[in-house]
XYZ file of C-alpha atoms in Angstrom:
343
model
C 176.156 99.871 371.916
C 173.533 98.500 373.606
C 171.055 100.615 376.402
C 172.475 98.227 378.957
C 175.988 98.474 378.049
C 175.518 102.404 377.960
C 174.162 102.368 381.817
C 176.814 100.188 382.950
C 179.457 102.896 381.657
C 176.940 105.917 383.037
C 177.324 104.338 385.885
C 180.805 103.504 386.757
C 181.994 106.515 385.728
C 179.918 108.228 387.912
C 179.731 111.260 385.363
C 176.200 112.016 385.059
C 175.535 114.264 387.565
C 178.745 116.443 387.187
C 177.754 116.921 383.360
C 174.862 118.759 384.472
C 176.289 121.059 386.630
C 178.259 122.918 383.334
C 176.917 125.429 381.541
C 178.397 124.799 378.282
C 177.714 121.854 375.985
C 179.920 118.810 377.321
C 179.958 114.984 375.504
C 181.296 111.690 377.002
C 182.079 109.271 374.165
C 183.209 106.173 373.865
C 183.860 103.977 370.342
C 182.437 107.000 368.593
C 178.700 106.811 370.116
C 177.837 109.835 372.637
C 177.544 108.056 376.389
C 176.581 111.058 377.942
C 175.091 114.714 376.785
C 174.547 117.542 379.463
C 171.234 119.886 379.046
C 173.110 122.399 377.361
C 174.434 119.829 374.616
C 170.939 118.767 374.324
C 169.576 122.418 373.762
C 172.084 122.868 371.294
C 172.363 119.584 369.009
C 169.103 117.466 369.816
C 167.539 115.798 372.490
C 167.948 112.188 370.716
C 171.867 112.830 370.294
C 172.642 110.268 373.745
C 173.598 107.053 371.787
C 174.494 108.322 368.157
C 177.303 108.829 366.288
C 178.740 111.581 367.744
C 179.400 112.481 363.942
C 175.897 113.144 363.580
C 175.364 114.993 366.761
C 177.906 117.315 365.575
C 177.338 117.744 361.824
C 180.781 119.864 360.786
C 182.688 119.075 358.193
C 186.078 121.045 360.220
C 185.060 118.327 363.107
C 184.664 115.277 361.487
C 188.081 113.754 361.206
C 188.706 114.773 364.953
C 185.490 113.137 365.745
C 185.759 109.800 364.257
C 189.247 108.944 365.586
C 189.128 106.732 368.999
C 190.984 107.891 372.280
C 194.122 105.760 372.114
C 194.662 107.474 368.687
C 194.255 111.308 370.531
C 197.373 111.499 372.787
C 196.317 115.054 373.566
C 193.707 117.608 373.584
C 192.722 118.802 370.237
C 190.815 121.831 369.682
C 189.004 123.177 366.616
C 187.213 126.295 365.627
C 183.822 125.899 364.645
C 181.575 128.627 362.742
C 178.045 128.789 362.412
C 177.113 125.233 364.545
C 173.287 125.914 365.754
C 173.554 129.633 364.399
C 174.946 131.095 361.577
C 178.201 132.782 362.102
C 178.282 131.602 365.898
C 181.363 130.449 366.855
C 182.546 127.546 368.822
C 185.934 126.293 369.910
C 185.845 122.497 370.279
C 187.960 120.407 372.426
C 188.012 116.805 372.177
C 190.345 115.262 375.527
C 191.149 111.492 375.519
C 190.101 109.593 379.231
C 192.285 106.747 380.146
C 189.744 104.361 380.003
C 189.904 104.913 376.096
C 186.613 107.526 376.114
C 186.925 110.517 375.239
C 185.576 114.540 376.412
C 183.591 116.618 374.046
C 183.740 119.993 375.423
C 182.091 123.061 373.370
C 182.981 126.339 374.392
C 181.125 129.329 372.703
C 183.101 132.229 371.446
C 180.543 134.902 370.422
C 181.214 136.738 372.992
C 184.641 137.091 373.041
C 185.009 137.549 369.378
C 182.415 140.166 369.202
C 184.324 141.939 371.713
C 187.381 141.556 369.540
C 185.469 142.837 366.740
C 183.999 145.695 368.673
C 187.137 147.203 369.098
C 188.472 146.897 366.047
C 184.880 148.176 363.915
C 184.876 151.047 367.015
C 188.564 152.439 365.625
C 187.933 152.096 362.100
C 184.427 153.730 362.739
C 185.326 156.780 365.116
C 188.922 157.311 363.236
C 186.892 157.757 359.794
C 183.924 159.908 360.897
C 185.250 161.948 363.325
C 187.839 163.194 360.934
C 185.287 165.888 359.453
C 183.840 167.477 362.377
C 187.554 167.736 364.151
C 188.924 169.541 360.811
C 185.936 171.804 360.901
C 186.642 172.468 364.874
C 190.656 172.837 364.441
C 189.873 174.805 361.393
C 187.937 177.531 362.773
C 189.833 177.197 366.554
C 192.728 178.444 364.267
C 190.938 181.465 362.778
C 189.623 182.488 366.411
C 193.056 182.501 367.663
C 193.542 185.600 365.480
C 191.582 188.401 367.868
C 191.912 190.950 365.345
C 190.864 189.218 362.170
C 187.491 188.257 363.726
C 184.552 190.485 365.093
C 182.703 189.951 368.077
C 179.442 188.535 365.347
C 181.695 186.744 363.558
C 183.257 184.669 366.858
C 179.900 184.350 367.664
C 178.828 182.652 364.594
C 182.225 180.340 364.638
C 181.234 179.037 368.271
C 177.126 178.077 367.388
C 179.115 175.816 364.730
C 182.006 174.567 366.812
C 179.099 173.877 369.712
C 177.462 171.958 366.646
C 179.814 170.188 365.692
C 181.092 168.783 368.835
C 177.200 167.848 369.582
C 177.555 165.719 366.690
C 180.707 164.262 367.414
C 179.105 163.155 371.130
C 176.028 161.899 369.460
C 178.503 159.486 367.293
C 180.323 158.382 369.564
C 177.848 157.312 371.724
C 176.245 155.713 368.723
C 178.996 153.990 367.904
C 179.029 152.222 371.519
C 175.805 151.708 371.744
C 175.770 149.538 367.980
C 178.904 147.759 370.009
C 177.063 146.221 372.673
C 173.878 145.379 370.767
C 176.432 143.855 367.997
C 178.337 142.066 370.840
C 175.012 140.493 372.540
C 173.540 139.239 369.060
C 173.937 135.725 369.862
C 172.091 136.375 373.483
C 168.431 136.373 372.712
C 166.211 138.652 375.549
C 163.583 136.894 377.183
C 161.850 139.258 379.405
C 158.459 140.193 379.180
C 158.187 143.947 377.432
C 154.957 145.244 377.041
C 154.789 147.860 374.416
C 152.081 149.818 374.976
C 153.427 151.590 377.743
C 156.478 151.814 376.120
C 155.356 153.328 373.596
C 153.899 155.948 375.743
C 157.162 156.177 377.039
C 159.208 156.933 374.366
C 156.440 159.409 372.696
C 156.544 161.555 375.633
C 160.459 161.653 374.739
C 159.971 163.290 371.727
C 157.383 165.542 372.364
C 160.065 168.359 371.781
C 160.961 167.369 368.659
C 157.017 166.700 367.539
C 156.197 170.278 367.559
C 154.625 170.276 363.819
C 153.478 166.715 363.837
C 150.812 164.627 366.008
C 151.832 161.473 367.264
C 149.079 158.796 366.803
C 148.883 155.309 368.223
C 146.850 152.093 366.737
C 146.870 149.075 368.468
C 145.264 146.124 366.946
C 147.490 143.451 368.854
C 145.251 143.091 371.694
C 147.978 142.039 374.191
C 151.027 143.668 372.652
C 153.670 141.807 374.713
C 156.918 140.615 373.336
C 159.915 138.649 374.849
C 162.866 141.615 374.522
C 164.788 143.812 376.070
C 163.295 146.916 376.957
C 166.204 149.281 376.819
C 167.154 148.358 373.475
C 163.642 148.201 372.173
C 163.146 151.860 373.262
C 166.259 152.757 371.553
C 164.620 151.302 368.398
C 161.690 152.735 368.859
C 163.083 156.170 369.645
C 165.669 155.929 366.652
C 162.468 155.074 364.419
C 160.053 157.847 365.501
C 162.875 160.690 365.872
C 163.528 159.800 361.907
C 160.035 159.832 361.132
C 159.403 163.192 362.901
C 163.049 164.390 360.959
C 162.150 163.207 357.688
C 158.110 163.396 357.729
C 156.373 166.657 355.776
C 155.855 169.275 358.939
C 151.974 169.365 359.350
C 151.465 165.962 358.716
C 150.901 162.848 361.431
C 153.206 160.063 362.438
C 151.382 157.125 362.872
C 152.774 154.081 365.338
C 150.507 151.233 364.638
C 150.582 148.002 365.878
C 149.482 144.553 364.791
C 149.444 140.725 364.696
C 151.678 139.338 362.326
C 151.085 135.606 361.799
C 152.092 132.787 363.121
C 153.444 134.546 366.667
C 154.746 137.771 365.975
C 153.577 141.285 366.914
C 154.294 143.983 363.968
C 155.505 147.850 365.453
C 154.953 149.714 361.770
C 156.145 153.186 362.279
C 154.272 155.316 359.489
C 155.073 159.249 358.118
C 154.224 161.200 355.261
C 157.620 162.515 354.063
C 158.996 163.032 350.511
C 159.922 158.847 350.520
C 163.038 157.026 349.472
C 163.633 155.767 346.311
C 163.967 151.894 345.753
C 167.650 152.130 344.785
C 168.843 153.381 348.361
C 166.304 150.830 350.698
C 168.790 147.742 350.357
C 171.466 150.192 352.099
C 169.512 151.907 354.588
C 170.670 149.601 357.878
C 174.561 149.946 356.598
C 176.730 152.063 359.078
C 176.940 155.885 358.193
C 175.130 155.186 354.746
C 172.900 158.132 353.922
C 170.465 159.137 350.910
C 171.159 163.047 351.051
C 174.399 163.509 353.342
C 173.644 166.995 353.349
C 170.263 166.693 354.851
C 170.899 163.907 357.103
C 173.703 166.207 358.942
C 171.467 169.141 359.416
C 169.276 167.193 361.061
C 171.857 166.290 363.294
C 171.943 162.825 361.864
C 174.695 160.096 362.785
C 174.255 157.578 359.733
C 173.646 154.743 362.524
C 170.376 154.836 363.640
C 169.146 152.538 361.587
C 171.909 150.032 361.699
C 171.121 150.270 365.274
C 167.590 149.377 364.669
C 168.687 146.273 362.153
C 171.424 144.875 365.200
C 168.601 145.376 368.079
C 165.747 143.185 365.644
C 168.376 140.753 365.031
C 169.485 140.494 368.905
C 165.464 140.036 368.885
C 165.129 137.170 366.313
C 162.727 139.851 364.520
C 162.018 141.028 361.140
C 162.539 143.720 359.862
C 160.917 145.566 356.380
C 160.741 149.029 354.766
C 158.778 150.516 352.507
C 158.340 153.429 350.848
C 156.826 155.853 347.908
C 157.877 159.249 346.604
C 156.163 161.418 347.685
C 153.767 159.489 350.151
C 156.115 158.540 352.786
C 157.982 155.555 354.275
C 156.794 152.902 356.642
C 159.690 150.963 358.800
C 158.354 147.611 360.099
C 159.464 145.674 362.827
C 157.894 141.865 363.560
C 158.706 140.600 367.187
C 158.138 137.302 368.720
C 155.476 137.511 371.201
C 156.256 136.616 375.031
């Protein structure tokens, strides 16, 4: 098709300008070559897609055979699922509508949100069905002893409520885990773009802790210069605060927690989050980020632990398009690294 012959049909169809009022990726074509491509077509398959094969604007083997038949062939709408066009694992659901001039609509309609909502519920069940069945045994068991007056003292009761009132901490403190790790997991495909600087939050979220930083000091380094990254600042105080909590948990009492911060080529700002505990050892660092995976159960619940922190950290950098790296040595400590784009 030639540029004129592509005007002429821009034209009389009178289609250009109501393309560009939709959000989502829309396609006019006609004998297989894309007549017209919205801005958010563009963003998504290429700027040079207007007058190609609309099989190579939309490289999918699923779309293919849909693609390369002409409108009189396509009596009605078809629509496809898509997986992983532009971003892995994002998914699409295209519609391809024949016009009556023989041309046909390309419409692509983005699922991620939708599905991760799906999945939310269905990892939010499986999640709060599975953990909360300890801590509601260990509340039902003793609620069932204290019903007994006379088979428990007035110490005794005493002692069986601190744990109860523990245990029902912990169950809050999962639960609103588990929602939180829902709505970072169901915006992953949504990148932030405000402005964050992190100095001052930094500042922020150390002044959080101060409670908990009783035997440690709390140091900063900032060799970033202008430490500003394109996030969002709720969730990157959230993964600051789950990083620095675990440090303080986990560090040596005595010893600093260092929160450095540095340039990390080509664009990137680097948040390292530094303490001097007992380490990890290399076997258990691949599972770190996975839900409710811990290296000493046992310690991880007395320190009022939910096993999700730092899958919440892992969903927030990839929300982020960050990086993020651990490292650590027994007996030295572990450093958590997180590389951001800057704004």
């Amino acid at each position: 098709m030639t540029g004129t012959e592509n005007d002429q049909i821009v034209r009389a169809l009178g289609a250009e300008d109501l393309f560009a009022a939709f959000e989502e990726p829309l396609l006019l074509v006609r004998d297989r070559r894309v007549v017209i491509a919205n801005q958010a077509a563009r963003s998504l398959l290429g700027s040079h897609i207007e007058g190609s094969d609309v099989r190579l604007a939309i490289r999918h083997p699923a779309a293919g055979p849909f693609l390369a038949g002409e409108g009189e062939a396509v009596a009605e709408p078809v629509r496809i699922e898509l997986v992983g066009l532009g971003e892995l694992g994002r998914p699409w659901e295209l519609t391809i509508a024949p016009l009556p001039d023989g041309s046909r609509l390309v419409r692509l309609a983005d699922q991620s949100q939708q599905r991760a909502a799906e999945q939310m519920r269905v990892d939010f069940v499986a999640n709060a069905s599975h953990e909360l069945r300890t801590p509601l045994a260990t509340l039902l068991g003793f609620l069932e002893t204290l019903q007994d007056e006379e088979a428990v003292d007035a110490e005794t009761r005493q002692r069986f409520v601190g744990i109860m009132f523990g245990e029902a901490k912990r169950m809050r403190g999962l639960l609103d885990d588990l929602m939180s790790l829902s709505r970072i997991e169901a915006e992953r495909f949504t990148a932030p773009r405000d402005t964050v600087e992190l100095i001052p939050l930094i500042e922020e979220v150390t002044a959080s802790v101060a409670s908990l930083a009783k035997d440690h000091v709390i140091q900063v380094e900032n060799a970033a210069g202008d430490a500003r990254v394109s996030g969002d600042g709720i969730q990157l105080s959230q993964m600051l605060n789950n990083l620095v909590v675990n440090a303080l948990k986990y560090g040596r009492a005595g010893t600093p927690v260092l929160i450095r911060l540095e340039e990390s080529p080509p664009d990137l700002v680097r948040i390292g989050v530094i303490d001097q505990g007992e380490g990890i050892p290399a076997v258990h660092i691949p599972r770190l980020t996975e839900r409710f995976y811990r290296v000493d159960a046992g310690r991880s619940r007395s320190v009022g632990g939910t096993g999700l922190g730092l899958a919440i950290v892992k969903h927030i950098v990839l929300r982020h398009r960050g990086r993020l790296d651990i490292q650590s040595e027994l007996g030295v400590g572990t450093t958590v690294s997180v590389s951001l784009p800057r704004a």
